[in-house]
Tab-separated table of C-alpha atoms in Angstrom:
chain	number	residue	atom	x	y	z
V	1	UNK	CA	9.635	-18.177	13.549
V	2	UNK	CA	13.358	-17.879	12.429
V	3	UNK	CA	14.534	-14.376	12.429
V	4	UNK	CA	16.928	-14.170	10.048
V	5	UNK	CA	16.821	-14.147	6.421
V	6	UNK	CA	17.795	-16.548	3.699
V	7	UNK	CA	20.478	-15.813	1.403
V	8	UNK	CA	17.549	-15.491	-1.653
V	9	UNK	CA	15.894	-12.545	0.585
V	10	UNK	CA	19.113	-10.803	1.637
V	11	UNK	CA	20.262	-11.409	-2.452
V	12	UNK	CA	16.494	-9.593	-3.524
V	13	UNK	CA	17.253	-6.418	-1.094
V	14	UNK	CA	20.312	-6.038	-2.294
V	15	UNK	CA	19.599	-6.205	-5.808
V	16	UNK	CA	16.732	-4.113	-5.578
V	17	UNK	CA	18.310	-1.616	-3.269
V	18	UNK	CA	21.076	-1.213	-5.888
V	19	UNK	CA	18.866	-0.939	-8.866
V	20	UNK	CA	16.464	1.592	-7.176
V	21	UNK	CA	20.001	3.770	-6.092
V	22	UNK	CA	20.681	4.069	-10.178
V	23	UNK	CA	17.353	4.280	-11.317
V	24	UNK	CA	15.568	5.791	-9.037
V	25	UNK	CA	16.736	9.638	-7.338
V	26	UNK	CA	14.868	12.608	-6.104
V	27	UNK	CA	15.031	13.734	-9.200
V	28	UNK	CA	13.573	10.973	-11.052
V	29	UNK	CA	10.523	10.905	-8.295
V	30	UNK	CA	9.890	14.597	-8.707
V	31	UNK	CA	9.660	14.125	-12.803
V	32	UNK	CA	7.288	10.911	-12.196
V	33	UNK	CA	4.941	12.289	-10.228
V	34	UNK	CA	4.347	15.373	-12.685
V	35	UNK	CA	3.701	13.113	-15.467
V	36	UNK	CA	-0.283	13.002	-15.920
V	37	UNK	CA	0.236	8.719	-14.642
V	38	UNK	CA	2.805	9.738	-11.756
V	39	UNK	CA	4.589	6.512	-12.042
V	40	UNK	CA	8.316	6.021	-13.974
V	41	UNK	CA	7.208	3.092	-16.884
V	42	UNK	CA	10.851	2.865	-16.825
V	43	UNK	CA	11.485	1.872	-13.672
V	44	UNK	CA	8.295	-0.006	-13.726
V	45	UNK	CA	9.402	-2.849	-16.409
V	46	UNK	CA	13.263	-2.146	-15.186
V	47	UNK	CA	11.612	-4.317	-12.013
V	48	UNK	CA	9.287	-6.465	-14.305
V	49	UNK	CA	11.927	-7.778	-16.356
V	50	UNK	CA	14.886	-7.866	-14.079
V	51	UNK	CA	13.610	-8.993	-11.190
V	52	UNK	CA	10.072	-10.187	-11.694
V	53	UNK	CA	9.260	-7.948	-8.943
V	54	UNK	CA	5.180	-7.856	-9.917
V	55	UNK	CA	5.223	-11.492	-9.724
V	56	UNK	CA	6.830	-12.243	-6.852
V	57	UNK	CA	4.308	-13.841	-4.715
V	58	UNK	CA	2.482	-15.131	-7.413
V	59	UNK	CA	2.541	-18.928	-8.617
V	60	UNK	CA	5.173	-20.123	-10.707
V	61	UNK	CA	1.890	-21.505	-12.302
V	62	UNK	CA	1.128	-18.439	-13.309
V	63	UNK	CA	4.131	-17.577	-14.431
V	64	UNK	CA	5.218	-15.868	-11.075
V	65	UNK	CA	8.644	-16.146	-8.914
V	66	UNK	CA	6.664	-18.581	-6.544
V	67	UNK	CA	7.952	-16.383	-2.750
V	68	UNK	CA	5.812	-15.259	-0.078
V	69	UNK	CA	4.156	-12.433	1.461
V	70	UNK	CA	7.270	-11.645	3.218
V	71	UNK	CA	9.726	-11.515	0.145
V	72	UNK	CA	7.062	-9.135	-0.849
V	73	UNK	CA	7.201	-6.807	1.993
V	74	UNK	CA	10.843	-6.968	1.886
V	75	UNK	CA	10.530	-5.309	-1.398
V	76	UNK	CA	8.379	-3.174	-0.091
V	77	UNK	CA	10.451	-2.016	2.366
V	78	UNK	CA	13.206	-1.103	-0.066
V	79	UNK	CA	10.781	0.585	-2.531
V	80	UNK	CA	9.463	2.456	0.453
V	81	UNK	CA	12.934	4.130	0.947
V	82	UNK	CA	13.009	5.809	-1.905
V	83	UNK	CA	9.352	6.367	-2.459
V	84	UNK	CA	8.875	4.972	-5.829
V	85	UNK	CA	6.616	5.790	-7.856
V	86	UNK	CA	5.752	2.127	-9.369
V	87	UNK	CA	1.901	0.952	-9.387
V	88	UNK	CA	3.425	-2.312	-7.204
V	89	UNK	CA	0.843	-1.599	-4.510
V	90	UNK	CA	-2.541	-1.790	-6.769
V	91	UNK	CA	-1.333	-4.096	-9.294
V	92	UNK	CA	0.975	-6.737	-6.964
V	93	UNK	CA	-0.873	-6.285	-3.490
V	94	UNK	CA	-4.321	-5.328	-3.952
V	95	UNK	CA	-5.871	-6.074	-7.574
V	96	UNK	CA	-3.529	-9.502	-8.179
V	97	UNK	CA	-4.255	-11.103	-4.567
V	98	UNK	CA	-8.007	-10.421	-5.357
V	99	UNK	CA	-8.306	-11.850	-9.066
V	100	UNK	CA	-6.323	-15.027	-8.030
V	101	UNK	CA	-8.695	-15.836	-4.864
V	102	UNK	CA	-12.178	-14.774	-6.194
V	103	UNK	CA	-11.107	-15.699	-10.471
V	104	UNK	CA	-12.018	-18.506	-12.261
V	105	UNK	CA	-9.299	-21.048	-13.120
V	106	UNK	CA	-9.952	-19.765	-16.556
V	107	UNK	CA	-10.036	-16.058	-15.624
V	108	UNK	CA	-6.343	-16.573	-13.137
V	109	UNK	CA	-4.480	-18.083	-16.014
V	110	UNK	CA	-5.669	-14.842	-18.739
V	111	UNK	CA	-5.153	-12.558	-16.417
V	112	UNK	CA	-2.557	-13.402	-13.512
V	113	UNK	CA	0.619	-14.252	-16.333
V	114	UNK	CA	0.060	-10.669	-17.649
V	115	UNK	CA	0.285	-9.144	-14.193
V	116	UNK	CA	3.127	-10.595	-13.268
V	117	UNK	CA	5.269	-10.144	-15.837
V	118	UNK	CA	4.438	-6.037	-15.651
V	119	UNK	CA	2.711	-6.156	-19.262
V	120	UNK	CA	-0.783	-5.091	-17.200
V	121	UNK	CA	-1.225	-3.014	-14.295
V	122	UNK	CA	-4.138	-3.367	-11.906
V	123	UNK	CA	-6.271	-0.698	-9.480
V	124	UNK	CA	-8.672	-2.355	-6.586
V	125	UNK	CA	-11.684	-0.211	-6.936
V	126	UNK	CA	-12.950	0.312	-3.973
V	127	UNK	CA	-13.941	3.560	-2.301
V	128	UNK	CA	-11.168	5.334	-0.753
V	129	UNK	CA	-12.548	6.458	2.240
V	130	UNK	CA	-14.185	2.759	2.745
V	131	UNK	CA	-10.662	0.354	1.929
V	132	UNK	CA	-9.602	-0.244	5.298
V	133	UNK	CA	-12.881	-1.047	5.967
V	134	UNK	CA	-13.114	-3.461	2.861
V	135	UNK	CA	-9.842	-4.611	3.642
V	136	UNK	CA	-11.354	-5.709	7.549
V	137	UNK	CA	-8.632	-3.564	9.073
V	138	UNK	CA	-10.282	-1.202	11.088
V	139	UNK	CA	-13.976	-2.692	10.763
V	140	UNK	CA	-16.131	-5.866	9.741
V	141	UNK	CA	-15.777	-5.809	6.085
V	142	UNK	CA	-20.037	-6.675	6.171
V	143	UNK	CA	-20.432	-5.414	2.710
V	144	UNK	CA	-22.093	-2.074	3.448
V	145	UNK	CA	-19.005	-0.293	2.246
V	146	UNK	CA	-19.165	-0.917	-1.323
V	147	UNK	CA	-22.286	1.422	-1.140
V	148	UNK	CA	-25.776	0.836	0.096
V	149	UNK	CA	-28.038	-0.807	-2.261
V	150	UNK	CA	-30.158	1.943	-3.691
V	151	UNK	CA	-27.835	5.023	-3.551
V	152	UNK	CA	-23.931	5.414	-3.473
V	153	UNK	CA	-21.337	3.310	-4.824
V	154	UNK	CA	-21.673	1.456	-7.608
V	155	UNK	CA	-24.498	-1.132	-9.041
V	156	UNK	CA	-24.450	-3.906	-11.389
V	157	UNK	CA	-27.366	-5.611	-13.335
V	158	UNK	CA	-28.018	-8.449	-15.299
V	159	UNK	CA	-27.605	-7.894	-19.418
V	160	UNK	CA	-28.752	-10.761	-21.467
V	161	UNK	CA	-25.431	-13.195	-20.666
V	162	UNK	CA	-23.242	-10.530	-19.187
V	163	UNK	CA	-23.626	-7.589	-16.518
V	164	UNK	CA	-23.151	-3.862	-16.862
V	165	UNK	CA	-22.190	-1.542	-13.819
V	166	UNK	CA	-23.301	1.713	-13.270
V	167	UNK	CA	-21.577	4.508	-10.440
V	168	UNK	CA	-19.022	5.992	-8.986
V	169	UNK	CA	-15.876	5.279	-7.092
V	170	UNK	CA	-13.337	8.044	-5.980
V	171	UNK	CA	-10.209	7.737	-4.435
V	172	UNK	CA	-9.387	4.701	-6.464
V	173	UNK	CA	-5.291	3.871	-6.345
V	174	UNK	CA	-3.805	4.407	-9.506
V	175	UNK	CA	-7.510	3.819	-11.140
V	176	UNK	CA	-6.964	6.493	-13.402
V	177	UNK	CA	-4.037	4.848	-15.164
V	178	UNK	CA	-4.461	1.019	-14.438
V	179	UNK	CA	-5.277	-0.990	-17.819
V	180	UNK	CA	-7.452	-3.656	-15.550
V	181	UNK	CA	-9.802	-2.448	-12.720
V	182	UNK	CA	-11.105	-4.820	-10.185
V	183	UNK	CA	-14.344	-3.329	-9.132
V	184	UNK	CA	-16.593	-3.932	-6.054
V	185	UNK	CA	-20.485	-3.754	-7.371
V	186	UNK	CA	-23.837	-4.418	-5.266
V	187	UNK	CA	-25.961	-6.881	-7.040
V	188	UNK	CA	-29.361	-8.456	-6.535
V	189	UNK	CA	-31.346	-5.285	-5.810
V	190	UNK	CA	-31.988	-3.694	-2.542
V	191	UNK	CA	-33.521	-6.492	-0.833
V	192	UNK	CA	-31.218	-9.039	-1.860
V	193	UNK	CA	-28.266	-6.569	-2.313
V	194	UNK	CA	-25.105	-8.744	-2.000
V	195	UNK	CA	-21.317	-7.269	-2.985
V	196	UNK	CA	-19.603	-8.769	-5.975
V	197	UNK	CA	-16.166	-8.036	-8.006
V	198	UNK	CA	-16.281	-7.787	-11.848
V	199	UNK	CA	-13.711	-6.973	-14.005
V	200	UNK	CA	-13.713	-3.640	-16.342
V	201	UNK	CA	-11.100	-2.932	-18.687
V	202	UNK	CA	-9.130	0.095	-18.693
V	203	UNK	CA	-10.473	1.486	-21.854
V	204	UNK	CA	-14.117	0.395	-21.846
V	205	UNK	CA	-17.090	2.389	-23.654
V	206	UNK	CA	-18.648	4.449	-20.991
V	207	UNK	CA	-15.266	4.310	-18.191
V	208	UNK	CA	-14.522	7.760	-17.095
V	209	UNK	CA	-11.816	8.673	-14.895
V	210	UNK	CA	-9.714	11.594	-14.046
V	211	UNK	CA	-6.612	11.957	-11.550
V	212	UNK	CA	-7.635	13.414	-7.920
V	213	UNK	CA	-5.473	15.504	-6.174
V	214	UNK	CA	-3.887	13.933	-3.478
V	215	UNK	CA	-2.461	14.727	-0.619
V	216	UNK	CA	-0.110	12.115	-0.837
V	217	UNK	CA	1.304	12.642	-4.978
V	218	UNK	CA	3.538	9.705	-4.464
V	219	UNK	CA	0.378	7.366	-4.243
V	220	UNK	CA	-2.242	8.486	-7.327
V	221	UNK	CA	-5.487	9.021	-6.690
V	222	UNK	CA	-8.637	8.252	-9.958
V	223	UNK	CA	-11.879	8.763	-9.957
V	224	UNK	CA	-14.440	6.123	-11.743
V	225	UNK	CA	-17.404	7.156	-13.201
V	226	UNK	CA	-18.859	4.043	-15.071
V	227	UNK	CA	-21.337	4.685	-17.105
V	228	UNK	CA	-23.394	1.603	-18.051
V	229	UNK	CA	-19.991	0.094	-18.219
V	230	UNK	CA	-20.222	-3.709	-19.595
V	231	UNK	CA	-18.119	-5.942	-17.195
V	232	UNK	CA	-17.145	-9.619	-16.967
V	233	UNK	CA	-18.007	-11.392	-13.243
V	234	UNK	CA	-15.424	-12.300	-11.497
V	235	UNK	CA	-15.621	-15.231	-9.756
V	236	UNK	CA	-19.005	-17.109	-8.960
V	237	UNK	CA	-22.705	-14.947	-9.015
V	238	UNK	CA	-23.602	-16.401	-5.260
V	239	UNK	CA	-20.573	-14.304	-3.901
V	240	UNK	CA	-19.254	-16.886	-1.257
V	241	UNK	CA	-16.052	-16.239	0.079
V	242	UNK	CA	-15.673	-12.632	-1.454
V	243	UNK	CA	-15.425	-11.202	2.388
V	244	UNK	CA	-13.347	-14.013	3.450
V	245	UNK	CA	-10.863	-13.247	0.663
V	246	UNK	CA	-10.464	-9.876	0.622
V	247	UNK	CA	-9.567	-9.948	4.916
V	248	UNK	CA	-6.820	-12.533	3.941
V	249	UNK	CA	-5.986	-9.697	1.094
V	250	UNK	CA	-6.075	-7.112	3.528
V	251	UNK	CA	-3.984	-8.618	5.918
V	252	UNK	CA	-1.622	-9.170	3.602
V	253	UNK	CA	-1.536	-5.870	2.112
V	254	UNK	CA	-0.902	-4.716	5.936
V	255	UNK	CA	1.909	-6.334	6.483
V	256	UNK	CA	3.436	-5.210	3.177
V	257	UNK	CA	2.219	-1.731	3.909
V	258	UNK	CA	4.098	-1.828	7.104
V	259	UNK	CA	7.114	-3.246	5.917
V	260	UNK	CA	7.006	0.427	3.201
V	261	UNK	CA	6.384	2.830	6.111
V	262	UNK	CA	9.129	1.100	8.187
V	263	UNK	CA	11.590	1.553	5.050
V	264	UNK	CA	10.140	5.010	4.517
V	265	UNK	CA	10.652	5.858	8.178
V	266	UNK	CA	14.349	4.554	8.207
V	267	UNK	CA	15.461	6.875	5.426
V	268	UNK	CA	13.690	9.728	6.203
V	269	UNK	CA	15.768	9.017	9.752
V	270	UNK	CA	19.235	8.290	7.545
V	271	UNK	CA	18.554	11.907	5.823
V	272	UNK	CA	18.093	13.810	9.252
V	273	UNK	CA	21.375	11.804	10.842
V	274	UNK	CA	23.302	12.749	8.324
V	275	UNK	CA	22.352	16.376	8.098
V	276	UNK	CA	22.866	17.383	12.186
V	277	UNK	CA	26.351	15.888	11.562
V	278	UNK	CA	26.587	18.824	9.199
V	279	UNK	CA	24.689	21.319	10.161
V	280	UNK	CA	26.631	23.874	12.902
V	281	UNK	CA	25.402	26.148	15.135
V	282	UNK	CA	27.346	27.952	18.032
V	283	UNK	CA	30.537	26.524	16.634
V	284	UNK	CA	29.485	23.064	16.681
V	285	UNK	CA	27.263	20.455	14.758
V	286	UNK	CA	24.022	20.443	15.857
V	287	UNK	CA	23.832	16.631	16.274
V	288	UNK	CA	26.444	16.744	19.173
V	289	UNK	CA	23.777	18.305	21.317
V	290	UNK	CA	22.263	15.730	23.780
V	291	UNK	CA	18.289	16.991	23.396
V	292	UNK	CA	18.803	16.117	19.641
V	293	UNK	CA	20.586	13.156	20.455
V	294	UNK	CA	17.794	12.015	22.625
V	295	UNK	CA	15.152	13.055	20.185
V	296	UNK	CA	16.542	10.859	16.924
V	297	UNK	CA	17.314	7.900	19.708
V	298	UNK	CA	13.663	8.165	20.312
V	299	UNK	CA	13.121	8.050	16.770
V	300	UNK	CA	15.342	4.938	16.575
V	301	UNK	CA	13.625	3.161	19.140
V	302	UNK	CA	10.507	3.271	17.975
V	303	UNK	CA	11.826	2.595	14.456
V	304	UNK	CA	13.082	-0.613	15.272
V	305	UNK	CA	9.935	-1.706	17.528
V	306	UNK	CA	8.072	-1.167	14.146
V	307	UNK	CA	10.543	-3.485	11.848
V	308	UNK	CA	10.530	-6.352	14.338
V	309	UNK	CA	6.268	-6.258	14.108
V	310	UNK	CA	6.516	-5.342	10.595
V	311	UNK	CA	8.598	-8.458	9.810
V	312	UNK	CA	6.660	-10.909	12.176
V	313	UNK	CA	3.282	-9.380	10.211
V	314	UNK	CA	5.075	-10.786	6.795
V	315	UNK	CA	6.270	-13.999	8.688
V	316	UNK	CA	2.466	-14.922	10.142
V	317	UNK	CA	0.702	-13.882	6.550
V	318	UNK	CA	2.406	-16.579	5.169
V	319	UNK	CA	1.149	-18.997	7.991
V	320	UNK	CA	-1.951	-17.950	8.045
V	321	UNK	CA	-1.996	-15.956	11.210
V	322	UNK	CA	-3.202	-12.082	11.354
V	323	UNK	CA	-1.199	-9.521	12.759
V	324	UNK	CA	-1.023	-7.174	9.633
V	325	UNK	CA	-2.746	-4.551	11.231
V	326	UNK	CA	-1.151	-3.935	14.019
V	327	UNK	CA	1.897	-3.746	12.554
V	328	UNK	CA	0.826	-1.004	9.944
V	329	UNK	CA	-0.288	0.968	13.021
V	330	UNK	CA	2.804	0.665	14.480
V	331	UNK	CA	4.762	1.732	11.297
V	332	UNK	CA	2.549	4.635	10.179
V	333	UNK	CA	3.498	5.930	13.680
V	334	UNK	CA	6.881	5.278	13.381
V	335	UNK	CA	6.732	6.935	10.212
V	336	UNK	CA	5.036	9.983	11.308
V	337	UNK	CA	7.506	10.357	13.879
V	338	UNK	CA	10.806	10.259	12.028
V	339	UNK	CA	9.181	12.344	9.085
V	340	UNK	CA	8.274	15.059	11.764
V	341	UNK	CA	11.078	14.939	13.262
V	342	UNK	CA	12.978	15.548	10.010
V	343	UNK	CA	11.168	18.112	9.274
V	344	UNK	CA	11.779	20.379	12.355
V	345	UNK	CA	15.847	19.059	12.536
V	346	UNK	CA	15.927	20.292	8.991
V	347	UNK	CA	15.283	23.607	10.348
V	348	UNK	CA	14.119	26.244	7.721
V	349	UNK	CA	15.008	24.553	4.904
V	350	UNK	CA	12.693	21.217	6.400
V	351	UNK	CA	9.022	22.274	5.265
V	352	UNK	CA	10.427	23.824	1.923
V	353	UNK	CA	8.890	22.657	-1.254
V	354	UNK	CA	12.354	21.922	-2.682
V	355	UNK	CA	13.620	19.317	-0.192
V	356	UNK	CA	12.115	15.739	0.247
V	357	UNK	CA	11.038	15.865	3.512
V	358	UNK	CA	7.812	16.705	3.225
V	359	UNK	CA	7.246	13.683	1.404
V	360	UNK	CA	7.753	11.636	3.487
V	361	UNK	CA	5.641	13.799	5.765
V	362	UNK	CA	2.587	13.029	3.616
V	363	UNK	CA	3.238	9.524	2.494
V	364	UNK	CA	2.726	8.926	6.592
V	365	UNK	CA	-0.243	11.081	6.704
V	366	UNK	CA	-1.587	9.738	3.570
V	367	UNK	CA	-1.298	6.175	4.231
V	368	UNK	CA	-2.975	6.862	7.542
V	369	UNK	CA	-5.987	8.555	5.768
V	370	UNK	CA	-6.682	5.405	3.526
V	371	UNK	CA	-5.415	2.329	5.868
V	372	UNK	CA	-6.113	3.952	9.489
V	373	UNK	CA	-6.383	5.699	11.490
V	374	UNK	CA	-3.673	4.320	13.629
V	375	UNK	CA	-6.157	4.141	16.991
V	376	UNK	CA	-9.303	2.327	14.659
V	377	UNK	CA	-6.461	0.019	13.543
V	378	UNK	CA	-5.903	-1.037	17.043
V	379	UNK	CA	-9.405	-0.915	18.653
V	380	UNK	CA	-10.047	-3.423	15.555
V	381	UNK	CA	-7.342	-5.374	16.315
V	382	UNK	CA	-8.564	-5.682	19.829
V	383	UNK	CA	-11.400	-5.957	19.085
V	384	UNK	CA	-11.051	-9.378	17.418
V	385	UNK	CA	-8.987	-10.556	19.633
V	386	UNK	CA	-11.761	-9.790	22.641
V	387	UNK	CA	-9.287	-7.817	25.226
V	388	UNK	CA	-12.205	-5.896	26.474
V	389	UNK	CA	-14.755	-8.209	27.055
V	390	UNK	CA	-14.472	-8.165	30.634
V	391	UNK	CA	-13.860	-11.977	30.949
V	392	UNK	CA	-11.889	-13.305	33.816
V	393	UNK	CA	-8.666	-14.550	33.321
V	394	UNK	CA	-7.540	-17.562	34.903
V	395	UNK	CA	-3.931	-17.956	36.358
C-alpha cells in the first residue's frame, strides 16, 4: 500500500473542500434540513456538474469519472466535515453499487448514466434496523432480514410478465425523496422464500412514503408502504450472487462511512480547538489548562488512529480485501468522542439548540444506530476472521 496520495486525489479534496466552504455553511445546513427533502438541490447538482461527484466510482462506461472506492471516501471525508446534506450516500454508495452488480447490462446502461450525472437520485430499501445486517457488517447477511416469508417486510409475486410488491419498509435513507428505489423483496413463497431486488420508481401507483423523524436530521429517514406496487426485477429471478454483492457493497459503503465520521470527527475537534483558545476563565484561556490539554490530545490520538484505518479500509476495497468494518467502528468512536467532548468544552452554550455541536453529536449516534453498534461491528469482524476459535497457534 502507498500512503500518500496522488496529485488527482489531493486536487479532488481541495476542490471539493473549497466548493463546500462557499456553498455550503451552518446556515445553509440548518435551511436544508427544514425543507420537507432535507437535502440542498443546489449543492446537489453544484457537485454533479462540477465535479461529477455522483459518478465518481462509476465506469467511464457509464458515463462515470472511472476512480475508486477510495477517491470516494476521500470525498466523503470532506462532505463529512461540513455535514452536507446531499443524498451522495443512498444514491452514490448504496443504491448505484447495487444496480451495477445485480442489473442487467441493459438495466446498468438506463439507469447507471442518469445516476451519475446527478439527474436521478437513488434510496437502498432495506429495513433500517436490519442494513448492517444486509450489508454483512455486524451479521451473516442469510436473507432473513429482508423479512420472514409470511409476515414482515416486504413480498413480491408473479403478475402475468412482470412482478408487483406488496409491504413495508421504514427507516429507508432518503426513500422518501429518492426518484429510484432499490428494494429488497422475498419471493417464491414461504417454502421457497428467497430475497430478490426490484426496482420501483419514485412515483409509482400505489408507493406511499412519508419522512420519519430522525434522530439524526442530517441523514433523512422514509417510510415505504407499497401497495401492490408494480416493479421491474432487477437482475436474474434465481437470485445468485445477490448476498455476495451486497457484502462487497457493504464493505465498501464502510469504508466510505468511515472515511465521513473521521472528517466529521476532525471538525467537530477544529471547532472545540479553536474555541478554548478563546474562551477565558480565571484570567486565562481555558485551553492553556493541562486537563483540557490532555483531554483534546486524547481526542487527537484517537482521531488519527481512525484516519490511518479509515484510509487503509478505502485502499483494501479497491483490492478486494475487507476491512471496512472495522474501520467504521473505529471512526464512529472517534466520532463520538470528539463530538462529546465538544459538547462539554463548549460549556453552556455546547448542548444549545443554536450551535452545531449537537450535530455532530447525533450524526455519531445516528450512524451507530443504523451501521453498528460499534462492539457487533467488531465481534463480526472477529468473527470472520476466527480469533476465538480456540485454535493453537504455531510459532
Amino acid at each position: 500500500m502507498d500512503a500518500g496520495f496522488t496529485a488527482e486525489q489531493d486536487e479532488i479534496r481541495r476542490t471539493l473542500r473549497e466548493l463546500l466552504h462557499r456553498r455550503c455553511g451552518p446556515e445553509e445546513l440548518r435551511a436544508a434540513l427544514d425543507t420537507p427533502g432535507g437535502h440542498d438541490p443546489a449543492l446537489w447538482s453544484a457537485l454533479a456538474e462540477q465535479l461529477g461527484l455522483p459518478g465518481l466510482a462509476l465506469p467511464e462506461a457509464y458515463g462515470g469519472v472511472g476512480c475508486s472506492v477510495t477517491e470516494l471516501a476521500l470525498a466523503g471525508e470532506e462532505l463529512g466535515r461540513v455535514l452536507a446534506p446531499v443524498p451522495l450516500l443512498a444514491t452514490a454508495v448504496l443504491a448505484g453499487p447495487v444496480v451495477r452488480a445485480l442489473g442487467t447490462e441493459a438495466q446498468c446502461a438506463a439507469l447507471l448514466p442518469r445516476l451519475a450525472s446527478g439527474a436521478l437520485t437513488a434510496a437502498l430499501a432495506v429495513p433500517g434496523t436490519a442494513l448492517a445486517t444486509a450489508l454483512a457488517l455486524t451479521g451473516g447477511n442469510g436473507g432473513e432480514w429482508a423479512g420472514g416469508g409470511r409476515a414482515g417486510g416486504v413480498q413480491a409475486r408473479r403478475a402475468g410478465e412482470g412482478w408487483r410488491l406488496y409491504g413495508e419498509v421504514g427507516q429507508v435513507l432518503d426513500g422518501h425523496s429518492a426518484e429510484l428505489l432499490v428494494v429488497a423483496a422475498h419471493a417464491g413463497g414461504f417454502a421457497r422464500s428467497r430475497t430478490l431486488f426490484f426496482l420501483v420508481s419514485g412515483d409509482a401507483a400505489g408507493l406511499v412514503r412519508v419522512r420519519q423523524t430522525a434522530l439524526d436530521a442530517t441523514r433523512p429517514q422514509g417510510r415505504l408502504q407499497l401497495r401492490d406496487v408494480e416493479a421491474e426485477l432487477l437482475g436474474g429471478e434465481d437470485g445468485r450472487g445477490v448476498l455476495g454483492a451486497l457484502r462487497a457493497v457493504g464493505d465498501s459503503a464502510a469504508a466510505v462511512l468511515a472515511c465521513e465520521a473521521v472528517g466529521a470527527a476532525d471538525r467537530a475537534l477544529e471547532r472545540t480547538v479553536e474555541y478554548v483558545k478563546q474562551r477565558e476563565q480565571f484570567g486565562r484561556a481555558i485551553g492553556s489548562f493541562q486537563a483540557v490539554k490532555h483531554r483534546l490530545a486524547d481526542v487527537y490520538v484517537q482521531l488519527q488512529a481512525a484516519r490511518s484505518a479509515a484510509y487503509y479500509a478505502a485502499w483494501a476495497a479497491g483490492q478486494g480485501e475487507s476491512a471496512g468494518g472495522l474501520a467504521l467502528a473505529q471512526a464512529l468512536e472517534a466520532l463520538r468522542c470528539a463530538a462529546a467532548e465538544g459538547i462539554q468544552l463548549h460549556g453552556g452554550i455546547g448542548f444549545t439548540w443554536e450551535h452545531d455541536a449537537h450535530l455532530y453529536f447525533k450524526r455519531a449516534a445516528g450512524d451507530e444506530l443504523l451501521f453498528g453498534p460499534v462492539h457487533r461491528l467488531r465481534a463480526h469482524a472477529a468473527d470472520a476472521a476466527r480469533l476465538f476459535e480456540g485454535r493453537e497457534v504455531s510459532v
